[in-house]
mmCIF file of C-alpha atoms in Angstrom:
data_model
loop_
_atom_site.group_PDB
_atom_site.id
_atom_site.type_symbol
_atom_site.label_atom_id
_atom_site.label_comp_id
_atom_site.label_asym_id
_atom_site.label_seq_id
_atom_site.Cartn_x
_atom_site.Cartn_y
_atom_site.Cartn_z
ATOM 1 C CA UNK A 108 16.765 -83.737 82.285
ATOM 2 C CA UNK A 109 13.384 -84.502 80.766
ATOM 3 C CA UNK A 110 12.559 -80.780 80.895
ATOM 4 C CA UNK A 111 15.849 -79.869 79.216
ATOM 5 C CA UNK A 112 15.299 -82.583 76.604
ATOM 6 C CA UNK A 113 11.794 -81.242 75.968
ATOM 7 C CA UNK A 114 13.030 -77.668 75.587
ATOM 8 C CA UNK A 115 15.830 -78.782 73.308
ATOM 9 C CA UNK A 116 13.372 -80.757 71.246
ATOM 10 C CA UNK A 117 11.002 -77.833 71.122
ATOM 11 C CA UNK A 118 13.817 -75.567 69.988
ATOM 12 C CA UNK A 119 14.771 -77.963 67.230
ATOM 13 C CA UNK A 120 11.144 -78.262 66.210
ATOM 14 C CA UNK A 121 10.799 -74.485 66.255
ATOM 15 C CA UNK A 122 13.875 -74.052 64.083
ATOM 16 C CA UNK A 123 12.600 -76.695 61.723
ATOM 17 C CA UNK A 124 9.242 -74.952 61.488
ATOM 18 C CA UNK A 125 10.985 -71.637 60.878
ATOM 19 C CA UNK A 126 13.159 -73.165 58.196
ATOM 20 C CA UNK A 127 10.031 -74.468 56.462
ATOM 21 C CA UNK A 128 8.101 -71.223 56.872
ATOM 22 C CA UNK A 129 10.817 -68.960 55.488
ATOM 23 C CA UNK A 130 10.950 -70.596 52.054
ATOM 24 C CA UNK A 131 7.149 -70.527 51.926
ATOM 25 C CA UNK A 132 7.190 -66.749 52.433
ATOM 26 C CA UNK A 133 9.995 -66.364 49.932
ATOM 27 C CA UNK A 134 8.061 -68.392 47.401
ATOM 28 C CA UNK A 135 5.168 -65.954 47.760
ATOM 29 C CA UNK A 136 7.315 -63.010 46.678
ATOM 30 C CA UNK A 137 7.111 -61.904 43.063
ATOM 31 C CA UNK A 138 9.131 -59.487 40.951
ATOM 32 C CA UNK A 139 6.974 -57.689 38.407
ATOM 33 C CA UNK A 140 8.214 -55.714 35.400
ATOM 34 C CA UNK A 141 6.883 -52.161 35.038
ATOM 35 C CA UNK A 142 7.629 -50.458 31.696
ATOM 36 C CA UNK A 143 7.148 -46.723 31.228
ATOM 37 C CA UNK A 144 6.842 -44.204 28.435
ATOM 38 C CA UNK A 145 9.084 -41.747 30.316
ATOM 39 C CA UNK A 146 12.840 -41.152 30.267
ATOM 40 C CA UNK A 147 14.677 -42.586 33.249
ATOM 41 C CA UNK A 148 14.268 -40.511 36.435
ATOM 42 C CA UNK A 149 12.540 -37.708 34.523
ATOM 43 C CA UNK A 150 11.097 -35.188 37.029
ATOM 44 C CA UNK A 151 7.406 -35.544 37.759
ATOM 45 C CA UNK A 152 6.655 -38.360 35.328
ATOM 46 C CA UNK A 153 9.515 -40.823 35.542
ATOM 47 C CA UNK A 154 9.989 -40.121 39.244
ATOM 48 C CA UNK A 155 6.263 -40.604 39.913
ATOM 49 C CA UNK A 156 6.387 -44.006 38.234
ATOM 50 C CA UNK A 157 9.379 -44.981 40.365
ATOM 51 C CA UNK A 158 7.706 -43.689 43.511
ATOM 52 C CA UNK A 159 4.602 -45.739 42.743
ATOM 53 C CA UNK A 160 6.703 -48.855 42.158
ATOM 54 C CA UNK A 161 8.590 -48.296 45.424
ATOM 55 C CA UNK A 162 5.399 -47.680 47.387
ATOM 56 C CA UNK A 163 3.688 -50.852 46.147
ATOM 57 C CA UNK A 164 6.833 -52.810 46.982
ATOM 58 C CA UNK A 165 6.988 -51.315 50.481
ATOM 59 C CA UNK A 166 3.256 -51.589 51.211
ATOM 60 C CA UNK A 167 3.233 -55.288 50.288
ATOM 61 C CA UNK A 168 6.415 -55.847 52.299
ATOM 62 C CA UNK A 169 8.128 -57.037 49.145
ATOM 63 C CA UNK A 170 5.485 -59.599 48.257
ATOM 64 C CA UNK A 171 5.023 -57.583 45.051
ATOM 65 C CA UNK A 172 8.418 -56.185 44.118
ATOM 66 C CA UNK A 173 8.029 -53.795 41.213
ATOM 67 C CA UNK A 174 11.083 -53.363 38.984
ATOM 68 C CA UNK A 175 10.850 -50.296 36.757
ATOM 69 C CA UNK A 176 12.173 -50.119 33.197
ATOM 70 C CA UNK A 177 12.300 -46.622 31.720
ATOM 71 C CA UNK A 178 11.421 -45.868 28.102
ATOM 72 C CA UNK A 179 13.556 -47.972 25.787
ATOM 73 C CA UNK A 180 15.165 -50.105 28.477
ATOM 74 C CA UNK A 181 12.920 -53.113 27.892
ATOM 75 C CA UNK A 182 10.600 -51.956 25.097
ATOM 76 C CA UNK A 183 10.211 -48.709 23.112
ATOM 77 C CA UNK A 184 7.972 -46.226 24.965
ATOM 78 C CA UNK A 185 4.976 -46.473 22.649
ATOM 79 C CA UNK A 186 5.084 -50.283 22.769
ATOM 80 C CA UNK A 187 4.441 -50.371 26.512
ATOM 81 C CA UNK A 188 0.742 -51.135 26.074
ATOM 82 C CA UNK A 189 1.401 -54.053 23.728
ATOM 83 C CA UNK A 190 4.088 -55.417 26.050
ATOM 84 C CA UNK A 191 1.643 -55.571 28.953
ATOM 85 C CA UNK A 192 -1.251 -56.791 26.830
ATOM 86 C CA UNK A 193 0.844 -59.684 25.549
ATOM 87 C CA UNK A 194 2.404 -60.474 28.924
ATOM 88 C CA UNK A 195 5.956 -59.466 27.942
ATOM 89 C CA UNK A 196 5.745 -56.971 30.805
ATOM 90 C CA UNK A 197 3.412 -56.970 33.795
ATOM 91 C CA UNK A 198 2.571 -53.274 34.100
ATOM 92 C CA UNK A 199 2.966 -49.973 32.261
ATOM 93 C CA UNK A 200 3.012 -46.359 33.406
ATOM 94 C CA UNK A 201 2.015 -43.881 30.728
ATOM 95 C CA UNK A 202 -0.723 -41.641 29.345
ATOM 96 C CA UNK A 203 -3.757 -43.397 27.888
ATOM 97 C CA UNK A 204 -3.970 -41.214 24.761
ATOM 98 C CA UNK A 205 -0.816 -42.932 23.562
ATOM 99 C CA UNK A 206 -3.028 -45.986 22.925
ATOM 100 C CA UNK A 207 -5.653 -44.256 20.767
ATOM 101 C CA UNK A 208 -4.591 -46.486 17.894
ATOM 102 C CA UNK A 209 -6.170 -49.344 19.869
ATOM 103 C CA UNK A 210 -9.337 -47.425 20.709
ATOM 104 C CA UNK A 211 -10.152 -43.717 20.505
ATOM 105 C CA UNK A 212 -11.893 -44.150 23.860
ATOM 106 C CA UNK A 213 -8.544 -44.262 25.662
ATOM 107 C CA UNK A 214 -8.142 -40.518 25.050
ATOM 108 C CA UNK A 215 -10.873 -39.748 27.559
ATOM 109 C CA UNK A 216 -8.858 -41.287 30.394
ATOM 110 C CA UNK A 217 -5.857 -39.031 29.788
ATOM 111 C CA UNK A 218 -6.969 -35.684 28.358
ATOM 112 C CA UNK A 219 -9.257 -34.293 25.692
ATOM 113 C CA UNK A 220 -9.477 -30.723 24.337
ATOM 114 C CA UNK A 221 -11.679 -28.530 26.501
ATOM 115 C CA UNK A 222 -12.274 -31.546 28.682
ATOM 116 C CA UNK A 223 -11.992 -31.960 32.429
ATOM 117 C CA UNK A 224 -9.609 -30.506 34.965
ATOM 118 C CA UNK A 225 -7.800 -32.887 37.289
ATOM 119 C CA UNK A 226 -10.438 -32.565 40.013
ATOM 120 C CA UNK A 227 -13.260 -33.076 37.518
ATOM 121 C CA UNK A 228 -11.559 -36.105 35.979
ATOM 122 C CA UNK A 229 -11.054 -37.648 39.413
ATOM 123 C CA UNK A 230 -14.730 -37.053 40.184
ATOM 124 C CA UNK A 231 -15.713 -38.924 37.016
ATOM 125 C CA UNK A 232 -13.353 -41.851 37.475
ATOM 126 C CA UNK A 233 -13.970 -42.420 41.184
ATOM 127 C CA UNK A 234 -17.614 -41.401 41.548
ATOM 128 C CA UNK A 235 -19.175 -40.899 38.115
ATOM 129 C CA UNK A 236 -18.804 -44.297 36.483
ATOM 130 C CA UNK A 237 -15.539 -43.538 34.722
ATOM 131 C CA UNK A 238 -13.644 -46.525 36.095
ATOM 132 C CA UNK A 239 -16.408 -48.880 35.029
ATOM 133 C CA UNK A 240 -16.436 -47.764 31.387
ATOM 134 C CA UNK A 241 -12.620 -47.698 31.381
ATOM 135 C CA UNK A 242 -12.613 -51.339 32.457
ATOM 136 C CA UNK A 243 -14.925 -52.215 29.557
ATOM 137 C CA UNK A 244 -12.662 -50.562 26.993
ATOM 138 C CA UNK A 245 -9.449 -52.053 28.368
ATOM 139 C CA UNK A 246 -10.660 -55.599 29.070
ATOM 140 C CA UNK A 247 -10.434 -56.883 25.463
ATOM 141 C CA UNK A 248 -6.741 -55.928 25.516
ATOM 142 C CA UNK A 249 -6.181 -57.786 28.806
ATOM 143 C CA UNK A 250 -5.506 -54.526 30.664
ATOM 144 C CA UNK A 251 -6.752 -53.298 34.051
ATOM 145 C CA UNK A 252 -5.869 -49.623 34.457
ATOM 146 C CA UNK A 253 -5.998 -47.044 37.252
ATOM 147 C CA UNK A 254 -5.326 -43.328 37.538
ATOM 148 C CA UNK A 255 -1.831 -42.938 38.957
ATOM 149 C CA UNK A 256 -0.784 -39.358 38.296
ATOM 150 C CA UNK A 257 -1.933 -35.961 37.072
ATOM 151 C CA UNK A 258 -0.059 -32.929 35.760
ATOM 152 C CA UNK A 259 -2.892 -30.451 36.205
ATOM 153 C CA UNK A 260 -3.559 -27.869 33.480
ATOM 154 C CA UNK A 261 -0.788 -27.961 30.901
ATOM 155 C CA UNK A 262 0.737 -25.203 28.805
ATOM 156 C CA UNK A 263 -0.156 -24.532 25.182
ATOM 157 C CA UNK A 264 3.317 -25.258 23.908
ATOM 158 C CA UNK A 265 6.574 -23.884 22.510
ATOM 159 C CA UNK A 266 6.703 -22.140 19.144
ATOM 160 C CA UNK A 267 9.553 -20.727 17.101
ATOM 161 C CA UNK A 268 7.361 -17.795 16.026
ATOM 162 C CA UNK A 269 4.410 -15.826 17.362
ATOM 163 C CA UNK A 270 0.906 -17.225 16.863
ATOM 164 C CA UNK A 271 -1.480 -14.321 16.439
ATOM 165 C CA UNK A 272 -4.035 -15.862 14.089
ATOM 166 C CA UNK A 273 -5.047 -19.295 12.890
ATOM 167 C CA UNK A 274 -3.160 -18.562 9.664
ATOM 168 C CA UNK A 275 0.081 -18.538 11.680
ATOM 169 C CA UNK A 276 -0.479 -22.190 12.551
ATOM 170 C CA UNK A 277 -0.849 -23.478 9.023
ATOM 171 C CA UNK A 278 2.065 -25.504 7.757
ATOM 172 C CA UNK A 279 3.813 -25.788 11.125
ATOM 173 C CA UNK A 280 5.269 -29.155 12.101
ATOM 174 C CA UNK A 281 4.177 -29.603 15.702
ATOM 175 C CA UNK A 282 4.366 -32.353 18.313
ATOM 176 C CA UNK A 283 1.027 -32.933 20.049
ATOM 177 C CA UNK A 284 -0.527 -36.316 20.921
ATOM 178 C CA UNK A 285 -4.117 -37.413 21.375
ATOM 179 C CA UNK A 286 -7.252 -35.623 20.247
ATOM 180 C CA UNK A 287 -5.512 -32.279 20.681
ATOM 181 C CA UNK A 288 -3.246 -33.270 17.829
ATOM 182 C CA UNK A 289 -6.271 -34.010 15.654
ATOM 183 C CA UNK A 290 -7.694 -30.561 16.464
ATOM 184 C CA UNK A 291 -4.458 -28.911 15.366
ATOM 185 C CA UNK A 292 -4.318 -31.059 12.212
ATOM 186 C CA UNK A 293 -7.732 -29.760 11.177
ATOM 187 C CA UNK A 294 -6.399 -26.241 11.507
ATOM 188 C CA UNK A 295 -3.577 -26.889 9.057
ATOM 189 C CA UNK A 296 -0.827 -28.120 11.383
ATOM 190 C CA UNK A 297 1.353 -31.100 10.452
ATOM 191 C CA UNK A 298 1.240 -33.215 13.600
ATOM 192 C CA UNK A 299 4.179 -35.363 14.673
ATOM 193 C CA UNK A 300 3.830 -37.721 17.645
ATOM 194 C CA UNK A 301 7.089 -38.268 19.509
ATOM 195 C CA UNK A 302 7.914 -39.781 22.911
ATOM 196 C CA UNK A 303 9.394 -37.397 25.448
ATOM 197 C CA UNK A 304 13.027 -38.331 24.948
ATOM 198 C CA UNK A 305 12.911 -37.538 21.213
ATOM 199 C CA UNK A 306 11.308 -34.088 21.368
ATOM 200 C CA UNK A 307 14.301 -31.842 22.064
ATOM 201 C CA UNK A 308 16.527 -33.282 19.290
ATOM 202 C CA UNK A 309 13.635 -32.912 16.820
ATOM 203 C CA UNK A 310 13.037 -29.305 17.888
ATOM 204 C CA UNK A 311 16.740 -28.503 17.778
ATOM 205 C CA UNK A 312 17.232 -29.995 14.312
ATOM 206 C CA UNK A 313 14.179 -28.279 12.839
ATOM 207 C CA UNK A 314 12.358 -31.559 12.270
ATOM 208 C CA UNK A 315 9.504 -29.898 14.188
ATOM 209 C CA UNK A 316 8.690 -26.184 14.558
ATOM 210 C CA UNK A 317 7.189 -26.467 17.989
ATOM 211 C CA UNK A 318 5.969 -28.775 20.687
ATOM 212 C CA UNK A 319 3.752 -29.110 23.672
ATOM 213 C CA UNK A 320 4.956 -31.213 26.571
ATOM 214 C CA UNK A 321 3.637 -30.614 30.056
ATOM 215 C CA UNK A 322 4.310 -27.389 31.929
ATOM 216 C CA UNK A 323 7.117 -25.174 33.261
ATOM 217 C CA UNK A 324 8.695 -27.717 35.628
ATOM 218 C CA UNK A 325 9.035 -30.454 33.003
ATOM 219 C CA UNK A 326 9.652 -28.079 30.108
ATOM 220 C CA UNK A 327 12.524 -26.404 31.942
ATOM 221 C CA UNK A 328 14.109 -29.799 32.577
ATOM 222 C CA UNK A 329 13.924 -30.643 28.861
ATOM 223 C CA UNK A 330 15.529 -27.326 27.893
ATOM 224 C CA UNK A 331 13.008 -26.316 25.243
ATOM 225 C CA UNK A 332 13.814 -22.651 25.974
ATOM 226 C CA UNK A 333 17.172 -23.163 24.233
ATOM 227 C CA UNK A 334 15.555 -23.515 20.824
ATOM 228 C CA UNK A 335 12.072 -21.945 21.106
ATOM 229 C CA UNK A 336 11.337 -18.701 22.934
ATOM 230 C CA UNK A 337 7.575 -18.284 22.548
ATOM 231 C CA UNK A 338 5.702 -20.115 25.310
ATOM 232 C CA UNK A 339 1.909 -20.153 24.929
ATOM 233 C CA UNK A 340 -0.990 -20.727 27.298
ATOM 234 C CA UNK A 341 -3.549 -22.057 28.099
ATOM 235 C CA UNK A 342 -3.211 -25.714 27.200
ATOM 236 C CA UNK A 343 -6.691 -26.096 25.695
ATOM 237 C CA UNK A 344 -5.836 -29.652 24.695
ATOM 238 C CA UNK A 345 -4.838 -30.961 28.133
ATOM 239 C CA UNK A 346 -6.692 -29.296 31.024
ATOM 240 C CA UNK A 347 -5.878 -32.001 33.582
ATOM 241 C CA UNK A 348 -3.800 -34.775 32.093
ATOM 242 C CA UNK A 349 -3.800 -38.053 33.957
ATOM 243 C CA UNK A 350 -1.216 -40.809 33.881
ATOM 244 C CA UNK A 351 -2.147 -44.398 34.514
ATOM 245 C CA UNK A 352 -0.896 -47.740 35.725
ATOM 246 C CA UNK A 353 -1.984 -50.514 33.389
ATOM 247 C CA UNK A 354 -1.749 -54.109 34.618
ATOM 248 C CA UNK A 355 -2.038 -57.316 32.619
ATOM 249 C CA UNK A 356 -5.371 -58.821 33.675
ATOM 250 C CA UNK A 357 -3.874 -62.274 34.319
ATOM 251 C CA UNK A 358 -1.408 -60.627 36.683
ATOM 252 C CA UNK A 359 -4.157 -58.532 38.277
ATOM 253 C CA UNK A 360 -6.391 -61.539 38.908
ATOM 254 C CA UNK A 361 -3.480 -63.410 40.468
ATOM 255 C CA UNK A 362 -3.226 -60.805 43.243
ATOM 256 C CA UNK A 363 -4.823 -61.453 46.603
ATOM 257 C CA UNK A 364 -7.669 -59.208 47.708
ATOM 258 C CA UNK A 365 -5.257 -57.368 50.000
ATOM 259 C CA UNK A 366 -2.721 -56.863 47.203
ATOM 260 C CA UNK A 367 -5.428 -55.487 44.910
ATOM 261 C CA UNK A 368 -6.474 -53.003 47.583
ATOM 262 C CA UNK A 369 -2.865 -51.941 48.107
ATOM 263 C CA UNK A 370 -2.284 -51.369 44.385
ATOM 264 C CA UNK A 371 -5.497 -49.366 44.013
ATOM 265 C CA UNK A 372 -4.710 -47.291 47.102
ATOM 266 C CA UNK A 373 -1.128 -46.637 45.983
ATOM 267 C CA UNK A 374 -2.370 -45.480 42.581
ATOM 268 C CA UNK A 375 -4.937 -43.137 44.099
ATOM 269 C CA UNK A 376 -2.324 -41.695 46.459
ATOM 270 C CA UNK A 377 0.111 -41.106 43.599
ATOM 271 C CA UNK A 378 -2.545 -39.427 41.463
ATOM 272 C CA UNK A 379 -3.053 -36.856 44.200
ATOM 273 C CA UNK A 380 0.590 -36.588 45.225
ATOM 274 C CA UNK A 381 1.854 -35.988 41.690
ATOM 275 C CA UNK A 382 -0.792 -33.299 41.086
ATOM 276 C CA UNK A 383 0.350 -31.528 44.251
ATOM 277 C CA UNK A 384 3.974 -31.828 43.121
ATOM 278 C CA UNK A 385 3.297 -30.231 39.731
ATOM 279 C CA UNK A 386 1.294 -27.428 41.321
ATOM 280 C CA UNK A 387 4.076 -26.811 43.840
ATOM 281 C CA UNK A 388 6.923 -26.694 41.322
ATOM 282 C CA UNK A 389 5.475 -25.111 38.191
ATOM 283 C CA UNK A 390 5.432 -21.579 39.627
ATOM 284 C CA UNK A 391 9.143 -21.377 40.430
ATOM 285 C CA UNK A 392 10.065 -23.061 37.147
ATOM 286 C CA UNK A 393 8.002 -20.537 35.189
ATOM 287 C CA UNK A 394 9.813 -17.642 36.851
ATOM 288 C CA UNK A 395 13.142 -19.240 35.984
ATOM 289 C CA UNK A 396 12.112 -19.543 32.348
ATOM 290 C CA UNK A 397 10.983 -15.926 32.196
ATOM 291 C CA UNK A 398 13.685 -14.182 34.209
ATOM 292 C CA UNK A 399 16.749 -16.322 33.617
ATOM 293 C CA UNK A 400 16.187 -17.653 30.112
ATOM 294 C CA UNK A 401 14.274 -14.805 28.478
ATOM 295 C CA UNK A 402 11.252 -16.854 27.465
ATOM 296 C CA UNK A 403 8.360 -14.823 26.047
ATOM 297 C CA UNK A 404 5.089 -15.859 27.703
ATOM 298 C CA UNK A 405 2.112 -15.449 25.371
ATOM 299 C CA UNK A 406 -1.626 -16.038 25.692
ATOM 300 C CA UNK A 407 -3.494 -17.404 22.711
ATOM 301 C CA UNK A 408 -5.869 -14.782 21.325
ATOM 302 C CA UNK A 409 -9.601 -15.255 21.777
ATOM 303 C CA UNK A 410 -9.949 -15.852 18.029
ATOM 304 C CA UNK A 411 -7.391 -18.676 18.171
ATOM 305 C CA UNK A 412 -8.984 -20.177 21.290
ATOM 306 C CA UNK A 413 -12.419 -20.037 19.651
ATOM 307 C CA UNK A 414 -11.056 -21.830 16.578
ATOM 308 C CA UNK A 415 -9.551 -24.461 18.860
ATOM 309 C CA UNK A 416 -12.937 -24.764 20.557
ATOM 310 C CA UNK A 417 -14.915 -25.225 17.344
ATOM 311 C CA UNK A 418 -12.538 -27.881 16.043
ATOM 312 C CA UNK A 419 -12.446 -29.560 19.468
ATOM 313 C CA UNK A 420 -16.226 -29.928 19.519
ATOM 314 C CA UNK A 421 -16.155 -31.540 16.083
ATOM 315 C CA UNK A 422 -13.364 -33.944 16.993
ATOM 316 C CA UNK A 423 -15.000 -34.923 20.288
ATOM 317 C CA UNK A 424 -18.380 -35.576 18.663
ATOM 318 C CA UNK A 425 -16.879 -37.670 15.866
ATOM 319 C CA UNK A 426 -14.808 -39.648 18.328
ATOM 320 C CA UNK A 427 -17.878 -40.342 20.419
ATOM 321 C CA UNK A 428 -19.693 -41.886 17.461
ATOM 322 C CA UNK A 429 -17.242 -44.763 17.190
ATOM 323 C CA UNK A 430 -17.877 -48.297 18.406
ATOM 324 C CA UNK A 431 -20.336 -49.043 21.202
ATOM 325 C CA UNK A 432 -17.694 -49.004 23.957
ATOM 326 C CA UNK A 433 -16.310 -45.630 22.829
ATOM 327 C CA UNK A 434 -19.805 -44.166 22.612
ATOM 328 C CA UNK A 435 -20.546 -45.318 26.145
ATOM 329 C CA UNK A 436 -17.325 -43.706 27.405
ATOM 330 C CA UNK A 437 -18.101 -40.483 25.525
ATOM 331 C CA UNK A 438 -21.620 -40.200 26.922
ATOM 332 C CA UNK A 439 -20.430 -40.941 30.450
ATOM 333 C CA UNK A 440 -17.667 -38.350 30.083
ATOM 334 C CA UNK A 441 -20.032 -35.646 28.812
ATOM 335 C CA UNK A 442 -22.550 -36.250 31.594
ATOM 336 C CA UNK A 443 -19.891 -35.984 34.279
ATOM 337 C CA UNK A 444 -18.303 -32.915 32.697
ATOM 338 C CA UNK A 445 -21.681 -31.168 32.542
ATOM 339 C CA UNK A 446 -22.265 -31.922 36.201
ATOM 340 C CA UNK A 447 -18.799 -30.679 37.187
ATOM 341 C CA UNK A 448 -19.095 -27.472 35.165
ATOM 342 C CA UNK A 449 -22.377 -26.617 36.852
ATOM 343 C CA UNK A 450 -20.731 -26.850 40.252
ATOM 344 C CA UNK A 451 -17.361 -25.297 39.347
ATOM 345 C CA UNK A 452 -19.063 -22.162 37.997
ATOM 346 C CA UNK A 453 -20.590 -21.617 41.410
ATOM 347 C CA UNK A 454 -17.570 -22.776 43.392
ATOM 348 C CA UNK A 455 -14.048 -22.492 41.940
ATOM 349 C CA UNK A 456 -14.727 -19.959 39.182
ATOM 350 C CA UNK A 457 -16.580 -17.510 41.415
ATOM 351 C CA UNK A 458 -13.972 -17.922 44.134
ATOM 352 C CA UNK A 459 -11.096 -17.271 41.711
ATOM 353 C CA UNK A 460 -12.846 -14.108 40.542
ATOM 354 C CA UNK A 461 -13.321 -12.970 44.141
ATOM 355 C CA UNK A 462 -9.701 -13.709 44.986
ATOM 356 C CA UNK A 463 -8.446 -11.703 41.996
ATOM 357 C CA UNK A 464 -10.655 -8.815 43.065
ATOM 358 C CA UNK A 465 -9.379 -8.923 46.644
ATOM 359 C CA UNK A 466 -5.868 -10.265 46.256
ATOM 360 C CA UNK A 467 -4.485 -7.083 47.817
ATOM 361 C CA UNK A 468 -5.892 -8.352 51.128
ATOM 362 C CA UNK A 469 -4.178 -11.731 50.866
#
């Protein structure tokens, strides 16, 4: 009887302990608001943001439950930064050049004309001091940001007429963000900055004469081929465009060490996974655009590319002479790019040349 009484008592005690422990675990769970600059479920960008949110939720076993709000659902897309900075939202997923009005330095963590490829950008951020200077720029805005996506080399954009010379660009109304937009402005283009969801209606109505977006996979989904048939390459302005997860610093500092590691690891995984996804899907999408929709694929002439290059150098140099934080970012960026170019000439570029020469054996 004593044994049965003891076991019964132990069971009651165990249940009581469990009933106390369960609320304690529940109290440790948090739902965080993630706002994005992308349309809901948009392939490659919106879906990457959702995948990142789901992975952080799963990896923390729900301790950090990330609820995603697409562009316009909680705040307008270009107000995502301010929403996180002020604490209205906890996180954003977007491209850092959207915040150049806060600091020109943010451009360097998304894409700059004739800048770094995805691999080179990753080398800078992870191993070349890029994350450290990024932290310095973002800290005054109460933001902690990480790479969390990459589109790879982008296309040069959609035009409603052929671009054979720089004169053909003058007077065009064109959508292009970041420093690339400033390069085009100096060449006589009227630049319009629009979030993704507003581009097609503007192109269709004639409010803009052309646009860049991302690449074949995303551009096919947006249907730009319906209103513009000339598709140009290469995307001099965005050679390896990264997306980022920005976190309010109060929220970030409230995470445990384990949660911080999980978030960083999830972001790094998504940066690589999204790059692989774009590289896997752009080829088929391009063929669909060319064969099914009659898109005319055009390469910018060397004269046009050289003009882009000259203007890009001027814009980059002027940007780098801003405030002390921007100058530090610029100098760090240039040093890492120089290092990467020295290696890529010997490695990737020479290999690509050899593969073209011997592709018949592949």
